[in-house]
Amino acid sequence: LCFSAEDFLTELLFYPGGLSLIMINFPSPYRLDGAGNTQLPSKRSNQFMVTKKVLASIAELLDGKGAGGLFLFQTKCEDVAIHVKNECLSLGTMECVATQYPIEDIDLHYNKIGKRPKRVDEWLKDAQSAERAEGSTYSSTPLLPTAGRPETEVQCSHDNTVVHRVLFRRKFGTTDQ
């Protein structure tokens, strides 16, 4: 069987146990407006994997059976991290978990590795005053144990590529909208 993310999450609603952690690791990013790979989905299309419906399903699953699970989102694309964070928070049922080792200044972080990604330059060209992936929400260090890290995260570490990590949990006392 091969499910879309949306369909898979719907199937998980029937899982009899609780969920401790749901992860979305390094989804294909959406296309930047007016630039970049035209084979990528646009942000406004429903083809980007992390839709509001997917995030709402995750929130619903995390609330199930009082498990108090977490949702970890990881990407190499700063704008995608911010978009997913804001979409998740807009549900009103999720909140970010502050990290122990935050990214205080994302540009300083890029400078440490030697360069800012071309995608970030393209994105900021059109959104100069955009929110940046920095502060207590974004972890500067891996959140998973070494043996549990996805291949892309390991490769990013090897290549000195910044990974944008955001951890969410269900807000206590909220219901799905």
Short mmCIF file of C-alpha atoms in Angstrom, two decimals:
data_model
loop_
_atom_site.label_atom_id
_atom_site.label_comp_id
_atom_site.label_asym_id
_atom_site.label_seq_id
_atom_site.Cartn_x
_atom_site.Cartn_y
_atom_site.Cartn_z
CA LEU A 1 0.00 0.00 0.00
CA CYS A 2 1.08 3.54 -0.70
CA PHE A 3 -0.74 6.36 1.09
CA SER A 4 -0.51 10.11 0.79
CA ALA A 5 0.51 11.80 4.04
CA GLU A 6 -3.11 12.86 4.54
CA ASP A 7 -4.48 9.35 4.03
CA PHE A 8 -1.81 7.77 6.22
CA LEU A 9 -2.65 10.11 9.10
CA THR A 10 -6.33 9.28 8.68
CA GLU A 11 -5.47 5.57 8.95
CA LEU A 12 -3.52 6.28 12.17
CA LEU A 13 -6.72 7.59 13.78
CA PHE A 14 -7.74 3.93 14.04
CA TYR A 15 -4.49 2.86 15.70
CA PRO A 16 -5.43 1.55 19.17
CA GLY A 17 -2.34 2.85 21.00
CA GLY A 18 -0.96 6.30 21.68
CA LEU A 19 1.60 8.15 19.60
CA SER A 20 4.74 9.54 21.22
CA LEU A 21 6.27 11.25 18.20
CA ILE A 22 5.17 12.18 14.72
CA MET A 23 7.91 13.41 12.38
CA ILE A 24 8.02 15.06 9.00
CA ASN A 25 11.63 15.08 7.90
CA PHE A 26 12.88 17.07 4.92
CA PRO A 27 9.82 17.12 2.66
CA SER A 28 10.37 18.39 -0.87
CA PRO A 29 10.02 22.16 -0.52
CA TYR A 30 7.52 24.26 -2.37
CA ARG A 31 8.63 26.49 -5.23
CA LEU A 32 9.51 30.08 -4.43
CA ASP A 33 7.26 32.61 -6.16
CA GLY A 34 8.81 33.53 -9.49
CA ALA A 35 12.04 31.57 -8.96
CA GLY A 36 13.50 28.15 -8.52
CA ASN A 37 12.63 24.68 -9.69
CA THR A 38 9.37 24.75 -11.63
CA GLN A 39 8.83 21.03 -10.93
CA LEU A 40 8.22 21.78 -7.25
CA PRO A 41 4.67 22.50 -6.12
CA SER A 42 3.67 26.08 -5.41
CA LYS A 43 3.08 27.08 -1.78
CA ARG A 44 -0.53 27.92 -2.52
CA SER A 45 -1.27 24.64 -4.29
CA ASN A 46 -2.49 21.67 -2.32
CA GLN A 47 0.48 19.68 -3.64
CA PHE A 48 3.00 20.69 -0.96
CA MET A 49 3.00 17.73 1.44
CA VAL A 50 2.56 19.73 4.64
CA THR A 51 -0.94 21.13 4.19
CA LYS A 52 -3.07 22.66 6.91
CA LYS A 53 -5.20 19.49 6.78
CA VAL A 54 -2.11 17.33 7.42
CA LEU A 55 -1.15 19.53 10.37
CA ALA A 56 -4.70 19.39 11.76
CA SER A 57 -4.60 15.59 11.52
CA ILE A 58 -1.30 15.55 13.41
CA ALA A 59 -2.79 17.76 16.13
CA GLU A 60 -5.79 15.44 16.39
CA LEU A 61 -3.54 12.37 16.65
CA LEU A 62 -1.41 13.98 19.35
CA ASP A 63 -4.51 14.67 21.40
CA GLY A 64 -5.74 11.10 21.18
CA LYS A 65 -5.75 8.88 24.24
CA GLY A 66 -3.96 11.45 26.41
CA ALA A 67 -0.56 10.36 25.12
CA GLY A 68 0.89 13.89 25.07
CA GLY A 69 2.96 13.21 21.96
CA LEU A 70 5.22 15.54 20.03
CA PHE A 71 5.51 16.60 16.39
CA LEU A 72 9.02 17.19 14.99
CA PHE A 73 9.43 19.06 11.72
CA GLN A 74 12.85 19.28 10.02
CA THR A 75 13.88 20.92 6.76
CA LYS A 76 16.89 22.43 5.01
CA CYS A 77 14.77 25.38 3.81
CA GLU A 78 14.40 28.30 6.20
CA ASP A 79 11.25 29.67 4.54
CA VAL A 80 9.60 26.24 4.64
CA ALA A 81 10.35 25.92 8.38
CA ILE A 82 8.75 29.28 9.06
CA HIS A 83 5.74 28.51 6.86
CA VAL A 84 5.08 25.16 8.57
CA LYS A 85 5.59 26.66 12.04
CA ASN A 86 3.10 29.45 11.32
CA GLU A 87 0.56 27.09 9.73
CA CYS A 88 0.79 24.77 12.72
CA LEU A 89 0.37 27.62 15.22
CA SER A 90 -2.55 29.05 13.25
CA LEU A 91 -4.55 25.92 14.11
CA GLY A 92 -4.76 27.25 17.67
CA THR A 93 -4.30 23.74 19.09
CA MET A 94 -0.52 23.40 18.85
CA GLU A 95 2.40 25.22 20.45
CA CYS A 96 6.14 25.21 19.97
CA VAL A 97 8.39 23.56 22.52
CA ALA A 98 11.33 25.80 23.47
CA THR A 99 14.67 24.20 22.68
CA GLN A 100 17.67 23.96 24.97
CA TYR A 101 20.12 25.10 22.27
CA PRO A 102 18.32 27.66 20.11
CA ILE A 103 19.55 29.36 16.96
CA GLU A 104 20.05 32.89 18.28
CA ASP A 105 21.04 34.50 14.96
CA ILE A 106 20.42 32.53 11.77
CA ASP A 107 22.77 34.63 9.63
CA LEU A 108 25.57 34.09 12.15
CA HIS A 109 24.74 30.38 11.98
CA TYR A 110 25.04 30.45 8.16
CA ASN A 111 28.33 32.36 8.42
CA LYS A 112 29.75 29.67 10.71
CA ILE A 113 29.26 27.09 7.97
CA GLY A 114 30.61 29.41 5.30
CA LYS A 115 27.60 30.47 3.25
CA ARG A 116 23.93 31.25 3.22
CA PRO A 117 21.93 28.96 0.89
CA LYS A 118 20.97 30.35 -2.52
CA ARG A 119 17.29 29.65 -1.76
CA VAL A 120 17.48 31.95 1.29
CA ASP A 121 18.94 34.75 -0.85
CA GLU A 122 16.17 34.26 -3.44
CA TRP A 123 13.48 34.23 -0.74
CA LEU A 124 14.79 37.32 1.07
CA LYS A 125 15.05 39.24 -2.20
CA ASP A 126 11.23 39.38 -2.22
CA ALA A 127 10.67 39.30 1.55
CA GLN A 128 13.38 41.49 3.08
CA SER A 129 11.55 41.97 6.38
CA ALA A 130 10.48 38.33 6.64
CA GLU A 131 10.39 36.41 9.90
CA ARG A 132 13.60 34.40 10.29
CA ALA A 133 14.14 30.88 11.65
CA GLU A 134 15.80 31.90 14.90
CA GLY A 135 14.98 32.07 18.59
CA SER A 136 13.89 29.53 21.16
CA THR A 137 11.65 27.70 18.69
CA TYR A 138 14.49 26.54 16.40
CA SER A 139 17.03 24.01 17.65
CA SER A 140 20.67 24.40 16.65
CA THR A 141 21.38 20.78 17.58
CA PRO A 142 19.79 17.48 16.57
CA LEU A 143 16.77 16.46 18.64
CA LEU A 144 16.95 12.76 17.79
CA PRO A 145 19.51 10.25 19.04
CA THR A 146 22.31 9.51 16.55
CA ALA A 147 20.94 6.10 15.60
CA GLY A 148 17.46 7.56 15.00
CA ARG A 149 18.37 10.44 12.70
CA PRO A 150 17.11 10.32 9.13
CA GLU A 151 19.67 9.94 6.37
CA THR A 152 19.17 13.52 5.15
CA GLU A 153 19.92 14.91 8.61
CA VAL A 154 23.12 12.86 8.81
CA GLN A 155 24.11 14.09 5.34
CA CYS A 156 23.41 17.71 6.35
CA SER A 157 25.70 17.29 9.35
CA HIS A 158 28.41 15.83 7.12
CA ASP A 159 28.00 18.63 4.53
CA ASN A 160 27.72 21.46 7.10
CA THR A 161 24.19 22.29 5.96
CA VAL A 162 21.88 24.07 8.39
CA VAL A 163 18.85 22.04 9.48
CA HIS A 164 15.81 23.97 10.70
CA ARG A 165 14.15 21.97 13.49
CA VAL A 166 10.88 22.82 15.23
CA LEU A 167 9.22 20.72 17.92
CA PHE A 168 5.50 21.07 18.65
CA ARG A 169 3.08 19.69 21.21
CA ARG A 170 -0.65 19.87 21.63
CA LYS A 171 -1.83 22.80 23.76
CA PHE A 172 -3.53 21.57 26.88
CA GLY A 173 -7.25 22.16 27.07
CA THR A 174 -7.80 22.81 23.34
CA THR A 175 -10.18 21.07 20.98
CA ASP A 176 -10.00 20.67 17.22
CA GLN A 177 -11.66 23.36 15.16
#
